[in-house]
Coordinates of C-alpha atoms and ligand atoms in Angstrom, one line a residue:
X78 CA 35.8 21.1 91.8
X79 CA 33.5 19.1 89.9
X80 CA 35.4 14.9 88.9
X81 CA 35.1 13.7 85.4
X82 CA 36.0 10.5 86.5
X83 CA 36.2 7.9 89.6
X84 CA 37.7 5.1 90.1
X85 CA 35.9 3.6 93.4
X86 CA 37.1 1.4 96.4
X87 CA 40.4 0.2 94.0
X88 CA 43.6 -0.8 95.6
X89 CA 46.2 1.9 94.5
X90 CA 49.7 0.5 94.3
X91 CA 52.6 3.1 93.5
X92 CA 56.0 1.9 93.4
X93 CA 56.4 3.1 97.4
X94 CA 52.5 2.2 98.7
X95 CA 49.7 -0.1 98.4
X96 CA 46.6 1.4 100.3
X97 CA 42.9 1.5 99.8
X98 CA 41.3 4.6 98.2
X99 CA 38.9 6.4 95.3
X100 CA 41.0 8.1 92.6
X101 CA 39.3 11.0 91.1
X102 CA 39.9 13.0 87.8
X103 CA 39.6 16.3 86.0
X104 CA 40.9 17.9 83.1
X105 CA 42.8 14.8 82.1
X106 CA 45.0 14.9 85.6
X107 CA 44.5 12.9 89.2
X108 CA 42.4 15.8 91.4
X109 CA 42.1 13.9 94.4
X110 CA 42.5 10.4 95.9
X111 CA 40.8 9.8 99.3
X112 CA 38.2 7.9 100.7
X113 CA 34.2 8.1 99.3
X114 CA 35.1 10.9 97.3
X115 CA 31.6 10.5 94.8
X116 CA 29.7 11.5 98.2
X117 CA 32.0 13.6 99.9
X118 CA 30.5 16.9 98.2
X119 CA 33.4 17.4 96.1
X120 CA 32.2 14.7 93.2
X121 CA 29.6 15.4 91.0
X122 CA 27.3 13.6 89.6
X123 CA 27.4 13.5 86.1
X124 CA 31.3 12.1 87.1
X125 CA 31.7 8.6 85.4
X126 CA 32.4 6.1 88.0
X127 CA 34.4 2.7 87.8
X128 CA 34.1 0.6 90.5
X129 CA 37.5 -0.6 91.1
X130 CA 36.8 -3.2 94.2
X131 CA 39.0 -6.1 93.9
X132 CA 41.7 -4.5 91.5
X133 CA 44.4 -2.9 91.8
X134 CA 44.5 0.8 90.4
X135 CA 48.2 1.2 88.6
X136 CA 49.8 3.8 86.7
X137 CA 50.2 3.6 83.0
X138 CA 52.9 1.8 81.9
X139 CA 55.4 3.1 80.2
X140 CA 57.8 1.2 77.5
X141 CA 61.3 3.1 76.8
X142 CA 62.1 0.7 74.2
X143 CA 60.2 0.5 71.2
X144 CA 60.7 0.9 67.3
X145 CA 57.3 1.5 65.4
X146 CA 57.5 2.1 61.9
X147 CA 61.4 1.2 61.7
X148 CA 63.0 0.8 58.2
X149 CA 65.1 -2.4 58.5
X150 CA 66.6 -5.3 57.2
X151 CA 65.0 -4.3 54.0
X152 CA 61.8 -3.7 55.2
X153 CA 59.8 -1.5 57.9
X154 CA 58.8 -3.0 61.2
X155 CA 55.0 -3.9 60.9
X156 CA 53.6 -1.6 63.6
X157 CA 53.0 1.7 62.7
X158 CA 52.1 4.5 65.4
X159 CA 48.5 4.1 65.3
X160 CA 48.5 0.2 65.4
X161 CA 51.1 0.0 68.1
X162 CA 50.5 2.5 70.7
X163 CA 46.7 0.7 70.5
X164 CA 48.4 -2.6 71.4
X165 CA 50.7 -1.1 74.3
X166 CA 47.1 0.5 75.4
X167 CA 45.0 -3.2 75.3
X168 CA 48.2 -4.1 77.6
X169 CA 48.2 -1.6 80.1
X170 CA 51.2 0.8 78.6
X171 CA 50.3 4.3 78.1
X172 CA 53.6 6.2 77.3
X173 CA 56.3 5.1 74.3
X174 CA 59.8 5.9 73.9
X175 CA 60.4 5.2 70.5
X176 CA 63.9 5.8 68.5
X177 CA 64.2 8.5 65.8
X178 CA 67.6 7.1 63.8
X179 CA 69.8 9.7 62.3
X180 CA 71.4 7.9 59.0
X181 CA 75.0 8.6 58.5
X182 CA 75.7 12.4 57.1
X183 CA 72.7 13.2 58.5
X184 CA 71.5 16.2 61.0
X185 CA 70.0 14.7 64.3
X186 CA 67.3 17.4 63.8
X187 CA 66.1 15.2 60.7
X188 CA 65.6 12.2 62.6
X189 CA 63.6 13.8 65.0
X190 CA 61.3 15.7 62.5
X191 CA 60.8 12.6 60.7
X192 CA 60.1 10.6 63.4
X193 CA 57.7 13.0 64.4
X194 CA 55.7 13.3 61.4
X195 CA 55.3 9.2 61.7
X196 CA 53.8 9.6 65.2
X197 CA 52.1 12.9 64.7
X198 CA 49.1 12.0 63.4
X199 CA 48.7 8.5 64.5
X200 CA 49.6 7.8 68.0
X201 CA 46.7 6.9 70.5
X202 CA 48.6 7.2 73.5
X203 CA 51.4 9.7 74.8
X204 CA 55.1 9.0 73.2
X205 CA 58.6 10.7 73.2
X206 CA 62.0 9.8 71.6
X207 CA 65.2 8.5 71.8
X208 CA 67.6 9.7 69.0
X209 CA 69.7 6.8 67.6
X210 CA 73.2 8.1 66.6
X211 CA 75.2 6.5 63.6
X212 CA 77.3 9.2 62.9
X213 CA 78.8 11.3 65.5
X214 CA 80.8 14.1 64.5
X215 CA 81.2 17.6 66.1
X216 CA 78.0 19.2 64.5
X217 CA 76.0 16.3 66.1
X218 CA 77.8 16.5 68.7
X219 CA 76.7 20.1 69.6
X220 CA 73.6 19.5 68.1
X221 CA 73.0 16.8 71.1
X222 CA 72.3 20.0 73.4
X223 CA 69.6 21.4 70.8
X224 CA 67.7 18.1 71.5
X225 CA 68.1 18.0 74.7
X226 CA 66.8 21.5 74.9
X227 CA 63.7 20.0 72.6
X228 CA 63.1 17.3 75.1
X229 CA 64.9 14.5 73.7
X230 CA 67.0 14.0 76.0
X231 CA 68.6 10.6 75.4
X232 CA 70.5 8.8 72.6
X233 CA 70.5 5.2 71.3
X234 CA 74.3 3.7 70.6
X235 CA 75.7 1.0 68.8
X236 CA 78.6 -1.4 69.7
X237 CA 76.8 -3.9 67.3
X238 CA 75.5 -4.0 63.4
X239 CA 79.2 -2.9 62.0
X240 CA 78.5 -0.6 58.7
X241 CA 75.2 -0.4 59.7
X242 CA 74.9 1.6 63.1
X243 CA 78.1 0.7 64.9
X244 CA 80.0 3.2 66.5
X245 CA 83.9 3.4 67.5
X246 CA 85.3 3.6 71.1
X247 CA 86.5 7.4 70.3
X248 CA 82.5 7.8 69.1
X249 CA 81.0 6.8 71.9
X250 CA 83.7 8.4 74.5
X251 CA 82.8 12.1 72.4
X252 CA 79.2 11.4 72.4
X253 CA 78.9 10.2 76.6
X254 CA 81.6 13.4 77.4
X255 CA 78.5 15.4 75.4
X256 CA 75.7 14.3 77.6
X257 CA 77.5 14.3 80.8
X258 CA 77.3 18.1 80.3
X259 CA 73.9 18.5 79.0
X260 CA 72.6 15.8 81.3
X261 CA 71.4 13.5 78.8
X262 CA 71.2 9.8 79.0
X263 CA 73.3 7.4 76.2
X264 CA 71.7 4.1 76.1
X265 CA 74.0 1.3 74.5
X266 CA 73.2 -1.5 72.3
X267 CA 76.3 -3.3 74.3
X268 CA 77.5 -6.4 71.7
X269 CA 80.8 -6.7 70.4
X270 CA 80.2 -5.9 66.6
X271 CA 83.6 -6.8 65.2
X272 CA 83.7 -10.3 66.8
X273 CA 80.3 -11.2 66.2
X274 CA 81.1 -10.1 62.0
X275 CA 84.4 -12.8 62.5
X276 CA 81.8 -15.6 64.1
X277 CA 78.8 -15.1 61.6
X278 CA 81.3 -14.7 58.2
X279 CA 82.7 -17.9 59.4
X280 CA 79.3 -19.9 60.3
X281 CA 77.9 -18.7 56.5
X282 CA 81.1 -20.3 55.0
X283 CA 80.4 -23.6 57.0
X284 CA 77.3 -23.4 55.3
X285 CA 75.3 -22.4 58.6
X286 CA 72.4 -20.3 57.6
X287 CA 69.5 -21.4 59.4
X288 CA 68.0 -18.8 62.3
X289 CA 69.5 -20.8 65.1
X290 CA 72.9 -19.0 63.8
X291 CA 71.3 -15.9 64.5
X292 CA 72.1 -16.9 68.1
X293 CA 74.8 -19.5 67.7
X294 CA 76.9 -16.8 66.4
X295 CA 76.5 -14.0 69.1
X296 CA 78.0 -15.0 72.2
X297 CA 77.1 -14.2 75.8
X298 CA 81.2 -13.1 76.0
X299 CA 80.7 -10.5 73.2
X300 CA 77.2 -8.9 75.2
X301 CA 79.4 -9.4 78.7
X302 CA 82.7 -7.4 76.8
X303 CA 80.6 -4.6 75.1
X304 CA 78.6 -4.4 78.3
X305 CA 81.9 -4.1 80.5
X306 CA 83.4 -1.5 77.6
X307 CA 80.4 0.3 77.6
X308 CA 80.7 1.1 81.7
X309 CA 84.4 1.8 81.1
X310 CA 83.3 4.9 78.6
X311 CA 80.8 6.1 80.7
X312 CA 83.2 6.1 83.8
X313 CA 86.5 8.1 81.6
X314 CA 83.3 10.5 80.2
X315 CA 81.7 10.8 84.4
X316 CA 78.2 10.3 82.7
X317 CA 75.6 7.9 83.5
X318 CA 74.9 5.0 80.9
X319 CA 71.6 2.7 80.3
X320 CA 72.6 -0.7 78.8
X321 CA 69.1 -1.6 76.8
X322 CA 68.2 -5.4 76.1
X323 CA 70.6 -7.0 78.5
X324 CA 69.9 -10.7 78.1
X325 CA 72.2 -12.8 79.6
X326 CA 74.0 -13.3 83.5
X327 CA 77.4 -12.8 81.7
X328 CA 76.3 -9.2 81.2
X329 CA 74.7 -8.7 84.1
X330 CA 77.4 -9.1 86.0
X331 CA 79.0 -6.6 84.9
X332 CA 76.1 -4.5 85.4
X333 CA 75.7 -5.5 88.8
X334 CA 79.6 -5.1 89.9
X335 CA 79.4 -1.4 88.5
X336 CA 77.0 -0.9 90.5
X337 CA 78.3 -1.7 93.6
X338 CA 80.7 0.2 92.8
X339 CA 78.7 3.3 93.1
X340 CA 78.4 4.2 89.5
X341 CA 75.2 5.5 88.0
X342 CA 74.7 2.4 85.3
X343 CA 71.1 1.1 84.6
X344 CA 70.0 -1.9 82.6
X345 CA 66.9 -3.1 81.2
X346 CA 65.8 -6.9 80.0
X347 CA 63.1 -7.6 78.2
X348 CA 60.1 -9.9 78.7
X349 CA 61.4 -12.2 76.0
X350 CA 65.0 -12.8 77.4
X351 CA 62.5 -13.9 80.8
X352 CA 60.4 -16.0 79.2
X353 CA 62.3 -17.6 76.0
X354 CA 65.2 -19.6 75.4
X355 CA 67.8 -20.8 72.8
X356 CA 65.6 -23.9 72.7
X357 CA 62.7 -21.8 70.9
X358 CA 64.9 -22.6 67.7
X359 CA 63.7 -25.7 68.1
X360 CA 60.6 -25.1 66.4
X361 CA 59.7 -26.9 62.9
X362 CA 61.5 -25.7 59.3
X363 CA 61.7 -21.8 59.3
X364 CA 59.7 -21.1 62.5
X365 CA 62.3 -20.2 64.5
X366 CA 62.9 -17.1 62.7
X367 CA 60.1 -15.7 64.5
X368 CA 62.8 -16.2 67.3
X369 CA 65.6 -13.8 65.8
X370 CA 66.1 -10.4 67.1
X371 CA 69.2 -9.1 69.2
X372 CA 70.7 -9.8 71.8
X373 CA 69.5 -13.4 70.6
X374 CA 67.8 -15.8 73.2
X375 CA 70.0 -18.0 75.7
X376 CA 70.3 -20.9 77.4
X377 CA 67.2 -21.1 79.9
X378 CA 69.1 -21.1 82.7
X379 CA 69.9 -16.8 82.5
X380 CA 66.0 -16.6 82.9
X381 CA 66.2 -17.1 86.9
X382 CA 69.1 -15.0 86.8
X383 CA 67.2 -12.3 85.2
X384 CA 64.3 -12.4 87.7
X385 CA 66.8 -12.5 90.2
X386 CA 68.4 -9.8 88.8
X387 CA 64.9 -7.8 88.7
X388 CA 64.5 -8.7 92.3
X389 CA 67.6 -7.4 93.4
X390 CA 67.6 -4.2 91.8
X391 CA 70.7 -5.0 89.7
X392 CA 68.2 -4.4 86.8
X393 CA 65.7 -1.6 87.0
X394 CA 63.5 -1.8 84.3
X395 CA 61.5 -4.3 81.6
X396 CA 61.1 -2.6 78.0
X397 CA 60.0 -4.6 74.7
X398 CA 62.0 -3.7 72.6
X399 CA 59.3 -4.3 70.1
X400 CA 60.2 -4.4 66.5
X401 CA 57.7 -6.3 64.8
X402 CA 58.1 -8.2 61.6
X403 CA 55.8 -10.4 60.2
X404 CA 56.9 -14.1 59.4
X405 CA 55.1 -14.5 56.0
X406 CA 56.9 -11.7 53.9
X407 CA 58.8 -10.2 56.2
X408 CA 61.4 -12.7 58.0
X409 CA 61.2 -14.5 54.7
X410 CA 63.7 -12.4 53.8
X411 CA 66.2 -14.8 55.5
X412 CA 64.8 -18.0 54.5
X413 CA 68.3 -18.7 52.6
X414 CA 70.2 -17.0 54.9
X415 CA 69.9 -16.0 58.6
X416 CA 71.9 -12.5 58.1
X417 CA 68.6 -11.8 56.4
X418 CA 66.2 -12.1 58.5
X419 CA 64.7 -8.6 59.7
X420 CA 65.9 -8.6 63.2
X421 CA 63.2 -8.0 66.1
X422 CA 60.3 -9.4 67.5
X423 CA 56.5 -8.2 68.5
X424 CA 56.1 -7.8 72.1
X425 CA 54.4 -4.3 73.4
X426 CA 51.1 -5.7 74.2
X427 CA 51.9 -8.4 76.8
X428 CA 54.3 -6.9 78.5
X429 CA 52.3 -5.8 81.9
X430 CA 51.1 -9.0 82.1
X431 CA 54.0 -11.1 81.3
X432 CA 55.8 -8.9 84.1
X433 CA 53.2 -9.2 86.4
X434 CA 52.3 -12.5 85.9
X435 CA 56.0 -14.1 86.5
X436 CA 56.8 -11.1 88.8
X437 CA 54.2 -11.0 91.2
X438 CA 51.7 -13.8 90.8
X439 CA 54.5 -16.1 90.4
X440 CA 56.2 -14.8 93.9
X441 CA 59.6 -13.5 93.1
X442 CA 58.8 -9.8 93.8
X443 CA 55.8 -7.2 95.0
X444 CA 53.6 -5.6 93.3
X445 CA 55.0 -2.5 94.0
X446 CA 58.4 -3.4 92.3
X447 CA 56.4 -4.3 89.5
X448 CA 55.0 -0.6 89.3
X449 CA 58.6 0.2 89.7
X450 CA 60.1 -1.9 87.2
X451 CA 57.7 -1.2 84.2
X452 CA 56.5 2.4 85.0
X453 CA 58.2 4.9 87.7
X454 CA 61.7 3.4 86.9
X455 CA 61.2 4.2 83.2
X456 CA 59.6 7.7 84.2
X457 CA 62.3 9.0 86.3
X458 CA 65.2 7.9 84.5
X459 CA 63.6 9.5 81.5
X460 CA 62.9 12.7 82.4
X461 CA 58.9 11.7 83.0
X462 CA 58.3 11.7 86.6
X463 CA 56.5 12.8 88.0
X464 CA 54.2 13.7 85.3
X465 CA 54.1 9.9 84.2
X466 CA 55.2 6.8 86.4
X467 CA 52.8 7.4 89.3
X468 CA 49.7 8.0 91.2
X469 CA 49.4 11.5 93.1
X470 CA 47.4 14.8 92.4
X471 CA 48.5 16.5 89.4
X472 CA 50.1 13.8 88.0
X473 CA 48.4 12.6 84.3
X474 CA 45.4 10.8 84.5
X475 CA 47.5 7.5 82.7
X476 CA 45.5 4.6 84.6
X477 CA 45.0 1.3 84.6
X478 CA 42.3 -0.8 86.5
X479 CA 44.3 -4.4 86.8
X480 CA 42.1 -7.1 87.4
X481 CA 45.2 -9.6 89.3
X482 CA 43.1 -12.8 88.7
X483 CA 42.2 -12.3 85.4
X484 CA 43.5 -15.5 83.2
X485 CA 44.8 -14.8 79.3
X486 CA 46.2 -16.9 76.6
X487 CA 48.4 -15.3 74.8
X488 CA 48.0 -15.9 71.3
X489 CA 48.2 -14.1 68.0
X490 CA 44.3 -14.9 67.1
X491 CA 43.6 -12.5 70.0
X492 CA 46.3 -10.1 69.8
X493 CA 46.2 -6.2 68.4
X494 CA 49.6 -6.0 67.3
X495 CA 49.5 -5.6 63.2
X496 CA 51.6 -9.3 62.8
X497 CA 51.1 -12.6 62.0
X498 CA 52.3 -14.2 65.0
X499 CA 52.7 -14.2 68.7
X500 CA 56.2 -14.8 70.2
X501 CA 54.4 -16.1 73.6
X502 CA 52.0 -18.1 71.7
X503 CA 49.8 -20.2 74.1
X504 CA 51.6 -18.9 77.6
X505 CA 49.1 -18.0 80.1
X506 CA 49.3 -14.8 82.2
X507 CA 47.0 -13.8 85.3
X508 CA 46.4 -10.2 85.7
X509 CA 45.7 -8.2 82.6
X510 CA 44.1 -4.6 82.2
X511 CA 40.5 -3.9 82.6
X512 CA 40.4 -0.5 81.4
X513 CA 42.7 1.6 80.8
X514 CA 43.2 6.3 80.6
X515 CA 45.8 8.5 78.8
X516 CA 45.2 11.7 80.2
X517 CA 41.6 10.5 81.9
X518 CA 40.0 9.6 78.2
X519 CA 39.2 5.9 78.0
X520 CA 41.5 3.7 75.4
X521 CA 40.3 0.3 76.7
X522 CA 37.5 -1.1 78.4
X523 CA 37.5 -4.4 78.3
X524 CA 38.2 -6.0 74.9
X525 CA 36.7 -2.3 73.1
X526 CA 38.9 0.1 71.8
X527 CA 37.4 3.5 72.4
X528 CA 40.5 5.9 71.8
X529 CA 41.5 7.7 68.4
X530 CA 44.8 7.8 66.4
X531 CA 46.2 11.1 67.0
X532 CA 45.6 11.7 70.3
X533 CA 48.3 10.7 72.1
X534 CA 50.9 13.7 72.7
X535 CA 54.6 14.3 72.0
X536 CA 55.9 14.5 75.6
X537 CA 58.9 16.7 75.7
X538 CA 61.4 15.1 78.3
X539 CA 63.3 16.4 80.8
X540 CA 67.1 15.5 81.7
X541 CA 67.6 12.1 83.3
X542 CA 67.3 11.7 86.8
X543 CA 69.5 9.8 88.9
X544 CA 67.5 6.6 90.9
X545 CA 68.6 5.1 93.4
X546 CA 67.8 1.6 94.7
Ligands
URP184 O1 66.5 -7.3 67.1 C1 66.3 -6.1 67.5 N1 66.5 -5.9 68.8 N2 65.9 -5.2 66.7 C2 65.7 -3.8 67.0 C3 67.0 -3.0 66.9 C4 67.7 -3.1 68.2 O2 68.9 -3.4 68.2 O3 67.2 -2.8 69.3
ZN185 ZN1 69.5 -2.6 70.1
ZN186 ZN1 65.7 -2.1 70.0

């Protein structure tokens, strides 16, 4: 069999193994990994050859949480397809799962064909869906199994946002008995809605509308409550449950006694709840808008609880959650009035780096947990693996070579998402992507861009998969 591609004398880490070896490829899929493969007589020599000697050789990321194109807040998040799957690729992430909202009366089916004809075209790297639900009733509920049998196979909740996307108890109990029949995964936005409407009604009355309310008024209790109600669902329904954004150690807690308990509850964090804190909103005038998305940031101490957490397997993956909006125009919209503000921030670009940077360089886990955490996790418990989320033959050809010493400042002069500022602004990260391959074609090498908007596929999913630590 004649190679397309080789990636020579890398060090291949997998979320199990971390070994020396060439990794060849054809037809857009890993054909071989083994030692001197360009000269064993299977290689060719028209193959294309990296020389990967003093990197490591990952698989592509992949970044369960993302909303790209997103009407919201009165505007759309600034990201489209095209712009932000080429950001995830100049990071290192070569698979989105973005979330296709159904609007209230509306056929899940809808959200979904929508949602397809904004990626469709545009996309430079592989993608799937989540369907957000904001109206569950027994069509949609029955219509869960038709996209499940289309390959969108999980479903975004609400306990927060009331009269936007919240859902009732009886809701969500209906909707987690539905998937833990069809074997579908419900991920829950886990905030106490109701309470958080009391605390922010009464803060605007006080006169409190500057975006340090945004977090001042939603309280660790009310992500801890929702996070502990949301479990409680799942266990009456026997279904599995992802909590997304978890950003505080009240929460996690409740994560991490579920789990000892034996239940099949996941949780994710993001890069920003690791690295910011509540004193961000510190930042001059309106800056600390650029600050407001949800769950808000907390007190700095969670941060080590959140590594710790990542450590220790009580958390088992790092999304974005990226939901870009840009600070002139776009979080202007709340410069009178922190309800305002579009909620969300830009993050799908730094986070391999930011996770391996604080992860690995910075001691508090392997390199292989890394893979783990922002790759095989995501591809299992998604319906991926082993497709996406590793390195073996026949998986896709989604690599990255990882230079581990490489230095970056983060900055928004440098960055590729489409907004007008960076929300890690001048912290600097060692280990950042060299090149990186969807399906063995080139996106990155270096700081060029050499893949094209509408290559990247709609990757039908299968059912989740239970993980284990
Ligand atoms: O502030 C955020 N997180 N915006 C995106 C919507 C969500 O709740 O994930
Ligand atoms: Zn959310
Ligand atoms: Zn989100």
């Amino acid at each position: 069999m004649g190679f397309d591609t080789i990636i020579k004398n890398g060090t291949v880490v997998t979320a199990t193994d971390t070994y020396r070896a060439d990794v060849a490829i054809a037809d857009g899929k890993i054909a071989a990994i083994g030692a001197d493969l360009e000269s064993s007589g299977v290689g060719q020599s028209s193959a294309k050859i990296f020389d990967g000697a003093g990197k490591l050789v990952l698989p592509g990321g992949i970044d369960v949480h993302t909303h790209l194109d997103m009407p919201f807040g009165g505007t759309t998040s600034a990201d489209d397809f095209e712009t932000g799957t080429r950001a995830a690729s100049f990071g290192g992430t070569t698979t989105l799962i973005d979330f296709a909202i159904q609007y209230k009366g509306q056929r899940l089916r809808q959200a979904f064909d929508t949602w397809m004809s904004k990626a469709a075209s545009k996309a430079v790297c592989d993608y799937a869906f989540h369907c957000i639900m904001t109206d569950v009733s027994s069509g949609q509920l029955s219509e869960m199994n038709d996209l499940v049998h289309d390959g969108v196979t999980s479903f975004k909740l609400f306990m927060a946002y009331p009269g936007l996307f919240m859902l009732d108890d009886a809701s969500i109990l209906k909707a987690l008995q539905t998937t833990s029949k069809n074997g579908g995964l419900i991920c829950m936005h886990a905030e106490n809605g109701s309470a958080i409407d009391v605390i922010v009604q009464q803060a605007l009355a006080q006169g409190k509308k500057a975006p340090k309310y945004h977090a001042l008024t939603r309280p660790t209790t009310a992500e801890a409550e929702a996070t502990a109600r949301a479990i409680a669902l799942a266990e009456m329904a026997g279904a599995p449950i992802y909590i997304v954004h978890l950003s505080c150690n009240d929460a996690l807690e409740k994560v991490r006694e579920a789990r000892d308990r034996g239940l099949p509850v996941y949780a994710e964090t993001c890069p920003q709840y690791l690295y910011l804190s509540i004193e961000n909103f510190d930042a001059p005038g309106f800056e600390g808008a650029k600050y407001v998305f949800t769950p808000p940031l907390r007190e700095k101490w969670h941060q080590e609880k959140l590594w710790n957490g990542l450590k220790r397997d009580h958390l088992q993956v790092v999304s974005t959650d990226h939901c870009p909006f840009c600070f002139k125009e776009q979080k202007e919209l709340g410069r009178d009035d922190f309800t305002k503000i579009p909620n969300g921030g830009p993050g799908v670009e730094h986070r391999m780096s930011l996770i391996y940077s604080g992860g690995v360089a910075g001691g508090r886990f392997s390199a292989n947990r890394f893979v783990e955490l922002v790759s095989t996790t995501p591809a299992k418990l998604f319906g991926l693996y082993p497709r996406k989320g590793t390195i073996g033959v026949g998986s896709d050809a989604d690599l990255v070579i990882f230079n581990p010493g490489r230095k970056h400042t983060i900055s928004a002069a440098t960055h590729h998402m489409r907004v007008d500022y960076s929300m890690f602004e001048g912290i600097q990260v060692t280990g950042m992507p060299d090149v990186v391959m969807s399906r063995g074609k080139i996106l990155v090498e270096g700081d060029k861009f050499l893949g094209n908007a509408g290559q990247g596929e709609f990757l039908r999913r299968a059912t989740y998969a239970p993980v284990n630590g």
